Short mmCIF file of C-alpha atoms and ligand atoms in Angstrom, two decimals:
data_model
loop_
_atom_site.label_atom_id
_atom_site.label_comp_id
_atom_site.label_asym_id
_atom_site.label_seq_id
_atom_site.Cartn_x
_atom_site.Cartn_y
_atom_site.Cartn_z
CA MET A 1 -91.12 26.42 -135.32
CA ILE A 2 -91.38 24.48 -132.08
CA ILE A 3 -89.55 21.18 -131.90
CA GLU A 4 -90.56 18.77 -129.19
CA LEU A 5 -87.76 16.45 -128.25
CA GLU A 6 -88.40 13.16 -126.50
CA SER A 7 -86.03 13.66 -123.60
CA GLU A 8 -83.44 15.99 -122.13
CA THR A 9 -80.71 14.12 -124.01
CA ASP A 10 -82.56 13.34 -127.24
CA PHE A 11 -79.61 13.77 -129.58
CA ARG A 12 -81.20 11.75 -132.36
CA GLY A 13 -84.34 13.89 -132.30
CA TRP A 14 -82.30 17.08 -132.29
CA ARG A 15 -80.15 15.86 -135.16
CA ILE A 16 -83.08 14.94 -137.40
CA ALA A 17 -84.95 18.19 -136.74
CA ALA A 18 -81.82 20.33 -136.97
CA ARG A 19 -80.86 18.82 -140.31
CA GLU A 20 -84.27 19.44 -141.77
CA ALA A 21 -84.58 22.97 -140.33
CA CYS A 22 -81.17 23.77 -141.73
CA ARG A 23 -82.16 22.40 -145.10
CA ARG A 24 -85.13 24.78 -145.06
CA ASP A 25 -82.82 27.54 -143.89
CA ILE A 26 -84.92 28.33 -140.83
CA SER A 27 -83.14 30.96 -138.78
CA PRO A 28 -82.09 29.88 -135.26
CA ASP A 29 -84.18 32.77 -133.93
CA ASP A 30 -87.30 31.14 -135.36
CA MET A 31 -86.71 27.77 -133.67
CA ILE A 32 -87.89 26.78 -130.22
CA TRP A 33 -86.59 23.54 -128.77
CA GLN A 34 -88.63 21.85 -126.09
CA THR A 35 -88.18 18.77 -123.96
CA PRO A 36 -90.82 17.11 -121.74
CA ASP A 37 -89.41 19.17 -118.84
CA THR A 38 -89.67 22.49 -120.61
CA VAL A 39 -92.89 22.19 -122.62
CA GLN A 40 -94.95 25.36 -122.43
CA ASP A 41 -98.11 26.37 -124.12
CA LEU A 42 -96.81 28.48 -126.92
CA PHE A 43 -99.62 27.76 -129.36
CA ALA A 44 -101.24 30.97 -128.38
CA ALA A 45 -98.40 32.78 -130.06
CA GLY A 46 -99.46 31.15 -133.31
CA SER A 47 -96.30 29.13 -133.70
CA GLY A 48 -96.22 25.77 -135.45
CA THR A 49 -95.16 22.64 -133.60
CA GLY A 50 -94.19 19.10 -134.43
CA THR A 51 -91.49 17.09 -136.00
CA LEU A 52 -89.73 18.27 -139.11
CA LYS A 53 -90.14 15.49 -141.65
CA GLN A 54 -87.50 15.16 -144.27
CA ASN A 55 -88.44 16.72 -147.55
CA ARG A 56 -87.07 14.16 -149.99
CA GLU A 57 -87.36 16.44 -152.99
CA ASP A 58 -85.00 18.90 -151.45
CA ASP A 59 -81.61 17.24 -151.63
CA ARG A 60 -79.58 20.22 -150.37
CA LYS A 61 -76.77 18.62 -148.42
CA ILE A 62 -76.25 19.78 -144.86
CA VAL A 63 -72.61 19.38 -144.03
CA VAL A 64 -70.81 19.42 -140.75
CA PRO A 65 -67.48 18.12 -139.42
CA ARG A 66 -67.74 14.79 -137.64
CA GLN A 67 -66.10 16.27 -134.57
CA PHE A 68 -68.94 18.72 -134.22
CA LEU A 69 -71.38 15.82 -134.03
CA THR A 70 -69.25 14.02 -131.47
CA LYS A 71 -69.11 17.14 -129.35
CA ALA A 72 -72.81 17.91 -129.88
CA GLU A 73 -73.78 14.45 -128.62
CA ARG A 74 -71.92 15.17 -125.40
CA VAL A 75 -72.89 18.79 -124.97
CA ILE A 76 -76.56 17.84 -125.17
CA CYS A 77 -76.06 16.31 -121.71
CA LEU A 78 -75.38 19.75 -120.19
CA SER A 79 -78.08 21.37 -118.11
CA ASP A 80 -77.91 24.63 -120.10
CA PRO A 81 -81.51 25.21 -121.31
CA GLN A 82 -80.13 26.89 -124.46
CA ARG A 83 -78.06 23.90 -125.54
CA PHE A 84 -80.33 22.72 -128.36
CA SER A 85 -80.64 26.18 -129.88
CA ARG A 86 -76.93 26.94 -129.52
CA LEU A 87 -76.06 23.71 -131.29
CA TYR A 88 -78.53 24.48 -134.02
CA ARG A 89 -77.09 27.98 -134.41
CA LEU A 90 -73.62 26.48 -134.83
CA LEU A 91 -74.88 24.06 -137.46
CA TRP A 92 -76.81 26.77 -139.29
CA ARG A 93 -73.91 29.23 -139.24
CA TYR A 94 -71.45 26.59 -140.43
CA GLN A 95 -73.38 26.19 -143.69
CA THR A 96 -72.19 29.62 -144.82
CA HIS A 97 -69.11 29.97 -142.65
CA ARG A 98 -66.86 26.96 -143.18
CA THR A 99 -64.07 28.13 -140.91
CA LEU A 100 -66.44 28.67 -137.99
CA PHE A 101 -65.02 25.87 -135.82
CA GLU A 102 -61.49 27.18 -136.27
CA THR A 103 -62.54 30.48 -134.70
CA ILE A 104 -62.08 29.38 -131.13
CA THR A 105 -62.89 32.84 -129.80
CA ASP A 106 -66.36 32.75 -131.33
CA PRO A 107 -68.82 32.68 -128.38
CA ASP A 108 -70.76 29.70 -129.75
CA VAL A 109 -67.61 27.72 -130.57
CA CYS A 110 -66.16 28.61 -127.20
CA TRP A 111 -69.37 27.44 -125.48
CA LEU A 112 -69.22 24.16 -127.42
CA ASN A 113 -65.59 23.48 -126.51
CA GLU A 114 -65.97 24.45 -122.86
CA GLY A 115 -69.18 22.47 -122.56
CA GLU A 116 -67.60 19.40 -124.05
CA LYS A 117 -64.68 19.71 -121.66
CA ALA A 118 -67.07 19.93 -118.70
CA ILE A 119 -68.86 16.80 -119.87
CA ARG A 120 -65.61 14.90 -120.29
CA ARG A 121 -64.57 15.92 -116.79
CA ASP A 122 -67.88 14.77 -115.38
CA ILE A 123 -67.63 11.39 -117.14
CA HIS A 124 -64.12 11.01 -115.80
CA LYS A 125 -65.33 11.71 -112.26
CA MET A 126 -68.11 9.18 -112.61
CA HIS A 127 -65.66 6.54 -113.84
CA ALA A 128 -63.35 7.26 -110.93
CA PHE A 129 -65.79 7.69 -108.05
CA VAL A 130 -68.59 5.19 -108.52
CA ARG A 131 -68.37 2.64 -105.68
CA PHE A 132 -70.40 -0.53 -105.95
CA ARG A 133 -71.97 -2.22 -102.94
CA MET A 134 -73.09 -5.82 -102.81
CA ALA A 135 -76.86 -5.82 -103.37
CA GLY A 136 -77.72 -9.51 -103.45
CA THR A 137 -77.23 -12.77 -105.27
CA ARG A 138 -79.23 -14.06 -108.22
CA SER A 139 -80.86 -17.49 -108.11
CA ASP A 140 -78.06 -18.80 -110.34
CA GLY A 141 -75.47 -17.58 -107.84
CA ARG A 142 -74.36 -14.50 -109.78
CA GLU A 143 -73.63 -11.59 -107.48
CA GLN A 144 -75.38 -8.27 -107.91
CA PHE A 145 -73.91 -4.88 -107.17
CA ALA A 146 -75.39 -1.42 -106.91
CA ALA A 147 -74.02 2.10 -106.72
CA TRP A 148 -75.47 5.53 -106.07
CA PHE A 149 -73.92 8.45 -107.92
CA GLU A 150 -74.75 12.09 -108.54
CA PRO A 151 -73.15 13.37 -111.72
CA THR A 152 -73.28 17.07 -112.43
CA TYR A 153 -74.78 16.52 -115.89
CA ARG A 154 -76.91 13.87 -117.58
CA ILE A 155 -73.95 11.79 -118.61
CA GLU A 156 -75.16 8.39 -117.46
CA MET A 157 -75.37 6.83 -120.92
CA LEU A 158 -72.07 8.35 -122.00
CA ALA A 159 -70.35 6.92 -118.95
CA ALA A 160 -72.06 3.52 -119.10
CA PRO A 161 -69.90 1.76 -121.76
CA PHE A 162 -66.88 2.06 -119.47
CA PHE A 163 -68.65 0.14 -116.69
CA GLN A 164 -70.06 -2.34 -119.16
CA LYS A 165 -66.56 -3.17 -120.37
CA ARG A 166 -64.88 -3.06 -117.00
CA PHE A 167 -67.49 -5.02 -115.04
CA ALA A 168 -68.79 -7.23 -117.84
CA ASN A 169 -68.85 -10.29 -115.61
CA MET A 170 -71.06 -8.98 -112.86
CA ASP A 171 -74.60 -7.72 -112.61
CA TRP A 172 -74.67 -4.09 -111.63
CA VAL A 173 -76.94 -1.13 -111.42
CA ILE A 174 -75.97 2.52 -111.08
CA VAL A 175 -78.70 4.76 -109.72
CA THR A 176 -78.56 8.52 -110.20
CA PRO A 177 -81.23 11.19 -109.68
CA ASN A 178 -81.87 11.24 -113.46
CA ALA A 179 -81.44 7.66 -114.58
CA THR A 180 -80.85 4.09 -113.57
CA ILE A 181 -78.52 2.08 -115.74
CA SER A 182 -78.24 -1.61 -115.32
CA TRP A 183 -76.22 -4.44 -116.79
CA ASN A 184 -77.12 -8.11 -116.52
CA GLY A 185 -74.18 -9.56 -118.38
CA ALA A 186 -75.97 -9.28 -121.73
CA THR A 187 -77.80 -5.97 -122.09
CA LEU A 188 -77.41 -2.46 -120.89
CA GLN A 189 -80.70 -0.86 -119.87
CA THR A 190 -81.78 2.54 -118.79
CA SER A 191 -84.80 3.59 -116.79
CA ALA A 192 -85.98 6.43 -114.56
CA GLY A 193 -83.73 7.85 -111.86
CA GLY A 194 -83.92 6.86 -108.21
CA ARG A 195 -82.90 7.82 -104.70
CA ARG A 196 -79.88 7.22 -102.55
CA GLU A 197 -81.98 4.99 -100.28
CA ASP A 198 -82.54 2.59 -103.21
CA VAL A 199 -78.92 1.45 -102.93
CA PRO A 200 -77.27 -0.27 -99.96
CA SER A 201 -74.93 2.16 -98.26
CA ASP A 202 -72.41 -0.23 -96.75
CA ASP A 203 -71.31 -3.82 -97.15
CA GLU A 204 -68.50 -6.10 -96.15
CA GLN A 205 -66.41 -4.97 -99.11
CA GLU A 206 -66.05 -1.53 -97.53
CA ASP A 207 -63.33 -2.74 -95.21
CA HIS A 208 -61.36 -4.07 -98.18
CA TRP A 209 -61.60 -0.68 -99.83
CA ARG A 210 -60.44 1.07 -96.71
CA THR A 211 -57.53 -1.32 -96.19
CA TYR A 212 -56.50 -0.81 -99.80
CA PHE A 213 -56.77 2.97 -99.59
CA ALA A 214 -54.83 3.15 -96.32
CA ALA A 215 -52.12 0.96 -97.87
CA ILE A 216 -51.63 3.17 -100.92
CA PHE A 217 -51.81 6.43 -98.98
CA ASN A 218 -48.37 8.01 -98.95
CA PRO A 219 -48.04 10.42 -96.02
CA ALA A 220 -44.95 12.05 -97.52
CA ARG A 221 -46.90 13.05 -100.62
CA LEU A 222 -49.88 14.60 -98.95
CA LYS A 223 -51.26 17.46 -101.05
CA LEU A 224 -54.56 18.55 -99.62
CA GLY A 225 -55.29 21.15 -102.31
CA ALA A 226 -54.81 18.62 -105.10
CA MET A 227 -56.88 16.03 -103.25
CA ARG A 228 -59.74 18.46 -102.79
CA SER A 229 -59.77 19.52 -106.42
CA GLU A 230 -59.45 15.95 -107.70
CA MET A 231 -62.06 14.57 -105.36
CA PRO A 232 -64.64 17.31 -104.75
CA LYS A 233 -66.65 17.11 -101.54
CA LYS A 234 -69.92 16.22 -103.26
CA TYR A 235 -68.59 12.73 -104.04
CA TRP A 236 -67.30 11.96 -100.57
CA GLN A 237 -70.52 10.59 -99.21
CA ASN A 238 -70.49 7.65 -101.62
CA MET A 239 -66.92 6.64 -101.08
CA PRO A 240 -65.96 4.35 -98.20
CA GLU A 241 -62.37 5.55 -98.11
CA THR A 242 -63.22 9.19 -97.40
CA ARG A 243 -63.98 8.32 -93.79
CA LEU A 244 -60.33 7.45 -93.32
CA ILE A 245 -58.93 10.65 -94.70
CA PRO A 246 -59.04 12.88 -91.57
CA GLU A 247 -57.17 10.28 -89.52
CA LEU A 248 -54.63 9.59 -92.28
CA VAL A 249 -54.03 13.30 -92.70
CA ARG A 250 -53.67 13.79 -88.94
CA ARG A 251 -51.02 11.07 -88.73
CA SER A 252 -49.23 11.97 -91.94
CA GLN A 253 -46.62 14.37 -90.53
CA ALA A 254 -45.54 11.95 -87.82
CA GLN A 255 -45.41 9.10 -90.34
CA ALA A 256 -43.41 11.15 -92.83
CA ASN A 257 -40.94 12.09 -90.06
CA ALA A 258 -40.59 8.44 -89.11
CA MET A 259 -39.93 7.54 -92.75
CA VAL A 260 -37.17 10.14 -92.96
CA GLU A 261 -35.59 8.89 -89.77
CA HIS A 262 -35.75 5.30 -90.88
CA GLY A 263 -33.90 5.98 -94.14
CA PRO A 264 -34.55 4.28 -97.48
CA THR A 265 -35.20 0.58 -97.88
CA LEU A 266 -33.76 -1.00 -100.99
CA PRO A 267 -36.21 -2.40 -103.53
CA SER A 268 -36.17 -6.15 -103.99
CA LYS A 269 -34.07 -7.72 -106.71
CA THR A 270 -37.18 -8.44 -108.81
CA ALA A 271 -38.43 -4.87 -108.44
CA ARG A 272 -35.03 -3.55 -109.50
CA ALA A 273 -34.97 -5.81 -112.55
CA LEU A 274 -38.47 -4.71 -113.48
CA SER A 275 -37.81 -1.01 -113.14
CA ALA A 276 -34.69 -1.36 -115.27
CA ARG A 277 -36.93 -2.62 -118.06
CA THR A 278 -39.59 0.03 -117.83
CA THR A 279 -39.46 3.78 -117.89
CA ASP A 280 -41.78 6.34 -116.40
CA VAL A 281 -44.25 8.21 -118.54
CA ALA A 282 -43.12 11.72 -119.39
CA GLN A 283 -44.57 14.35 -117.04
CA PRO A 284 -43.11 17.80 -117.71
CA ALA A 285 -43.33 20.24 -114.82
CA VAL A 286 -43.96 23.31 -117.00
CA GLN A 287 -47.36 24.72 -117.91
CA ILE A 288 -48.42 23.47 -121.35
CA SER A 289 -51.24 25.29 -123.04
CA SER A 290 -50.42 24.97 -126.73
CA LEU A 291 -48.78 22.69 -129.22
CA ASN A 292 -45.74 25.00 -129.20
CA ASP A 293 -45.42 24.67 -125.41
CA LEU A 294 -45.64 20.94 -125.84
CA LYS A 295 -42.92 20.94 -128.47
CA ALA A 296 -40.68 23.05 -126.23
CA ALA A 297 -41.27 20.69 -123.30
CA CYS A 298 -40.54 17.68 -125.47
CA SER A 299 -37.20 19.14 -126.53
CA SER A 300 -35.90 18.67 -123.00
CA CYS A 301 -37.46 15.27 -122.39
CA THR A 302 -35.11 12.75 -120.79
CA ASP A 303 -37.68 10.22 -119.78
CA CYS A 304 -35.95 7.36 -121.51
CA ASP A 305 -32.41 6.49 -122.48
CA LEU A 306 -32.85 7.55 -126.13
CA SER A 307 -32.44 11.24 -125.35
CA ALA A 308 -28.84 10.59 -124.31
CA CYS A 309 -27.71 9.48 -127.81
CA ALA A 310 -30.05 11.23 -130.24
CA SER A 311 -29.13 14.75 -131.45
CA GLN A 312 -32.51 16.20 -130.52
CA SER A 313 -36.16 15.31 -130.10
CA VAL A 314 -38.16 15.35 -133.32
CA PHE A 315 -41.62 16.67 -132.61
CA GLY A 316 -44.64 16.46 -134.90
CA GLU A 317 -45.32 19.20 -137.45
CA GLY A 318 -48.32 20.49 -139.30
CA PRO A 319 -51.33 22.68 -138.56
CA ASP A 320 -52.93 22.27 -135.14
CA THR A 321 -56.26 22.34 -136.96
CA ALA A 322 -55.32 19.36 -139.16
CA ARG A 323 -58.16 16.90 -139.63
CA LEU A 324 -55.74 14.13 -140.52
CA MET A 325 -52.81 12.98 -138.38
CA ILE A 326 -50.14 10.60 -139.61
CA VAL A 327 -48.14 8.75 -136.98
CA GLY A 328 -44.83 7.12 -137.88
CA GLU A 329 -42.45 5.05 -135.76
CA GLN A 330 -39.48 7.23 -134.75
CA PRO A 331 -37.21 9.73 -136.48
CA GLY A 332 -34.47 8.30 -138.67
CA ASP A 333 -30.93 9.53 -139.21
CA ARG A 334 -31.95 12.47 -141.41
CA GLU A 335 -34.84 13.48 -139.20
CA ASP A 336 -32.57 13.40 -136.15
CA ILE A 337 -30.26 15.91 -137.82
CA ALA A 338 -32.98 18.12 -139.30
CA GLY A 339 -35.24 18.00 -136.21
CA ARG A 340 -38.27 17.40 -138.45
CA PRO A 341 -40.27 14.23 -139.08
CA PHE A 342 -40.23 12.34 -142.37
CA VAL A 343 -37.62 14.35 -144.27
CA GLY A 344 -35.44 11.38 -145.29
CA PRO A 345 -36.06 8.61 -147.88
CA ALA A 346 -39.15 7.28 -146.08
CA GLY A 347 -40.46 10.85 -145.99
CA ASP A 348 -39.88 11.26 -149.74
CA LEU A 349 -41.88 8.13 -150.41
CA LEU A 350 -44.59 9.23 -148.01
CA ASN A 351 -44.84 12.61 -149.76
CA ALA A 352 -45.07 10.96 -153.19
CA CYS A 353 -47.80 8.58 -152.03
CA LEU A 354 -49.73 11.41 -150.38
CA SER A 355 -49.69 13.31 -153.67
CA GLU A 356 -50.84 10.24 -155.55
CA ALA A 357 -53.70 9.92 -153.11
CA GLY A 358 -54.63 13.56 -153.67
CA LEU A 359 -53.58 14.69 -150.19
CA ASP A 360 -51.45 17.70 -149.40
CA ARG A 361 -48.89 17.23 -146.62
CA LYS A 362 -49.32 20.89 -145.71
CA ASP A 363 -52.80 20.05 -144.37
CA ILE A 364 -51.66 17.06 -142.36
CA TYR A 365 -50.15 16.81 -138.90
CA VAL A 366 -47.23 14.38 -139.21
CA THR A 367 -45.61 12.93 -136.12
CA ASN A 368 -44.00 9.82 -134.63
CA ALA A 369 -44.79 7.44 -131.79
CA VAL A 370 -41.27 7.90 -130.40
CA LYS A 371 -39.63 11.30 -130.55
CA HIS A 372 -35.94 10.35 -130.37
CA PHE A 373 -33.85 8.40 -132.89
CA ARG A 374 -32.78 4.93 -131.72
CA PHE A 375 -29.80 3.55 -133.55
CA THR A 376 -26.81 1.24 -133.41
CA PRO A 377 -23.48 2.88 -134.38
CA ARG A 378 -21.72 1.01 -137.18
CA GLY A 379 -18.49 2.77 -138.13
CA LYS A 380 -19.53 6.25 -139.16
CA ARG A 381 -23.08 5.19 -139.80
CA ARG A 382 -26.00 5.08 -137.44
CA LEU A 383 -28.25 2.14 -138.21
CA HIS A 384 -31.92 2.35 -137.37
CA LYS A 385 -32.98 0.19 -134.44
CA SER A 386 -36.66 -0.28 -133.60
CA PRO A 387 -37.78 1.33 -130.35
CA SER A 388 -38.53 -1.01 -127.44
CA VAL A 389 -41.92 -1.30 -125.77
CA GLY A 390 -40.49 0.78 -122.91
CA HIS A 391 -39.60 3.57 -125.35
CA ILE A 392 -43.04 3.48 -126.95
CA ASP A 393 -44.74 3.59 -123.53
CA ALA A 394 -42.46 6.34 -122.24
CA CYS A 395 -43.18 8.49 -125.30
CA ARG A 396 -46.92 7.86 -125.53
CA TRP A 397 -47.72 10.82 -123.31
CA TRP A 398 -46.43 13.21 -125.99
CA LEU A 399 -48.53 11.64 -128.69
CA VAL A 400 -51.62 11.70 -126.48
CA GLN A 401 -51.04 15.42 -125.89
CA GLU A 402 -50.51 16.06 -129.61
CA ARG A 403 -53.85 14.38 -130.24
CA ARG A 404 -55.44 16.49 -127.51
CA PHE A 405 -54.26 19.73 -129.13
CA VAL A 406 -54.79 18.80 -132.78
CA GLN A 407 -57.96 16.72 -132.32
CA PRO A 408 -57.65 14.99 -135.68
CA GLU A 409 -60.72 13.28 -137.09
CA ILE A 410 -58.63 10.59 -138.73
CA ILE A 411 -55.33 9.02 -137.76
CA VAL A 412 -53.25 6.94 -140.15
CA THR A 413 -50.64 4.87 -138.34
CA LEU A 414 -47.59 3.75 -140.29
CA GLY A 415 -46.36 0.37 -139.08
CA ALA A 416 -46.81 -1.67 -135.92
CA THR A 417 -45.02 0.69 -133.51
CA ALA A 418 -47.34 3.59 -134.30
CA LEU A 419 -50.37 1.32 -134.09
CA ARG A 420 -49.25 -0.11 -130.75
CA SER A 421 -48.72 3.37 -129.40
CA VAL A 422 -52.17 4.58 -130.42
CA LEU A 423 -54.05 1.45 -129.34
CA GLU A 424 -51.98 1.15 -126.16
CA LYS A 425 -51.61 -2.61 -126.47
CA PRO A 426 -49.49 -5.18 -128.29
CA VAL A 427 -50.75 -5.54 -131.85
CA GLU A 428 -50.48 -7.72 -134.91
CA LEU A 429 -50.61 -5.14 -137.73
CA GLN A 430 -52.27 -7.57 -140.17
CA THR A 431 -55.27 -7.97 -137.85
CA TYR A 432 -56.07 -4.29 -138.21
CA ARG A 433 -55.45 -3.75 -141.91
CA ASN A 434 -58.16 -2.85 -144.41
CA GLN A 435 -60.70 -1.74 -141.87
CA LEU A 436 -61.76 1.41 -140.13
CA ILE A 437 -61.19 1.36 -136.41
CA GLU A 438 -63.10 3.79 -134.22
CA LEU A 439 -61.12 4.97 -131.21
CA GLU A 440 -62.79 5.74 -127.89
CA ASP A 441 -62.96 9.48 -128.61
CA GLY A 442 -64.59 8.91 -132.01
CA THR A 443 -61.40 9.37 -134.05
CA GLN A 444 -61.21 7.01 -137.04
CA LEU A 445 -58.03 4.99 -137.29
CA ILE A 446 -56.51 3.50 -140.43
CA ALA A 447 -53.66 1.09 -139.73
CA SER A 448 -51.25 1.12 -142.63
CA VAL A 449 -47.70 0.01 -143.32
CA HIS A 450 -44.56 2.06 -142.89
CA PRO A 451 -43.04 3.61 -146.05
CA ALA A 452 -39.62 2.29 -144.91
CA TYR A 453 -41.09 -1.19 -145.25
CA LEU A 454 -42.10 -0.36 -148.83
CA LEU A 455 -38.56 0.87 -149.52
CA ARG A 456 -37.08 -2.35 -148.15
CA LEU A 457 -39.53 -4.33 -150.24
CA ALA A 458 -38.81 -2.40 -153.42
CA GLN A 459 -36.86 -5.09 -155.32
CA PHE A 460 -39.12 -7.93 -154.27
CA GLU A 461 -42.18 -9.38 -155.85
CA GLY A 462 -45.36 -7.96 -154.42
CA ALA A 463 -43.78 -4.57 -153.73
CA HIS A 464 -46.05 -2.92 -156.25
CA GLN A 465 -49.23 -4.30 -154.68
CA GLU A 466 -48.10 -3.28 -151.19
CA LYS A 467 -47.46 0.25 -152.37
CA ALA A 468 -50.80 0.37 -154.15
CA GLN A 469 -52.51 -0.76 -150.94
CA PHE A 470 -50.66 1.93 -148.98
CA ILE A 471 -51.93 4.56 -151.41
CA ARG A 472 -55.43 3.10 -151.13
CA ASP A 473 -55.22 3.56 -147.34
CA LEU A 474 -54.39 7.22 -147.88
CA VAL A 475 -57.21 7.55 -150.40
CA THR A 476 -59.57 6.05 -147.79
CA ALA A 477 -58.49 8.78 -145.39
CA LYS A 478 -59.13 11.42 -148.04
CA THR A 479 -62.53 9.99 -148.94
CA LEU A 480 -63.46 9.89 -145.27
CA LEU A 481 -62.50 13.52 -144.84
CA GLU A 482 -64.67 14.44 -147.79
CA SER A 483 -67.61 12.23 -146.88
CA ASP A 484 -67.38 13.49 -143.37
CA HIS A 485 -68.73 16.75 -144.54
CA ALA A 486 -71.98 15.01 -145.33
CA ALA A 487 -72.27 13.54 -141.86
CA MET A 488 -75.54 15.37 -141.10
CA SER A 489 -77.29 14.05 -144.17
N1 URA B 501 -39.55 6.96 -140.13
C1 URA B 501 -40.46 7.34 -139.22
O1 URA B 501 -41.23 6.54 -138.69
N2 URA B 501 -40.54 8.61 -138.91
C2 URA B 501 -39.77 9.53 -139.45
O2 URA B 501 -39.92 10.70 -139.10
C3 URA B 501 -38.84 9.11 -140.43
C4 URA B 501 -38.74 7.82 -140.74
#
């Protein structure tokens, strides 16, 4: 069967054809995927071609984890000519091999994960290294900007939403060899690729860039190796600041010596007051390549003042393949002693509600936004005290890394602290209740209340309804996990 896709990144076309081929149980070896760039005359071989229309009488469900689809949509942007068939093979194999994606040594799974990583890296580079130049002014006075960029893969449309959000108030166009994306304040459009000459190469903003770059350049922190790997040579041509680098590097040693000789200058009073309120984000120096490494690194975290009083850090627990992650606020008294999350009264209530919702805690990764217990001593007791914004920000790095290793499909946040940590902004919990929120990486978020709140509410009117709603939130997560397996159909 030959499938003709509309473009090199025709994910929709691939998805429809793959679903139908899978339904008909066509072996990956019998499928040929073509794009306008790769069309060949294969009719001579007697193969059939066309689109695979859905056979409505055959209601065999093709199931696949949502994360596979998210990854597939990205991996399709690779230049690997085998990408469509490899993705189809994964889909086809998954129908009879449900643990396929957990086998990270499987060559197809490995290819998928590595490919997705490469795409993410490429998107990141595009976000970081696109430099706009002034291209003109519209008749209504609105300024227009243009940029030339050469991504490694066809990631233009994956990278575009970032620019749309960040530069919503200006007209811009990004030209690459494969595509031109443009934004006029209302719609995002894509058309054929262009050439470097289509975009102005210099403008009066360049000097601002260079002044800014020279001002933030720290000669005492010069690390050429890191600079080269972060900013590969192929991007240099488009970036005004790169012209400055040789001179800055040449002068750096002398400047660093002068800084040492001069001695430290004291920060201003305002800067001191500000830094007393904030804390740096955790950055462990050790190599972290698994959730266990992360847990070990977290156990010696002293990035905020909480580590000084708590007995130990309380890291998340649960399988690193969990599809559901629950994020609480911070460990309580019992958790601080046990070194495990949700083992006290709030944990008992959480466990009971999970069971009522038909979920098994064993399958869930349970963690907290803040990993150390914050409390106020009162006699022999230690009374819970909510973490500050500084604590939440300082601890976010750990949660982000937990998400990176576990890659949950769904996150349920318990209370405002957890929600704030995940959304990385101040939140009003009520605004986010009873809805599904899609995070930037495709993870679904359900914002729920904290079981400790339900415990505090227990004697009051309305407690019953609040608890029922909490259980409904958990049921929503369960239903999503189940329905997710019908995502292809
Ligand atoms: N409350 C939380 O938010 N987390 C725990 O681990 C225990 C209580």
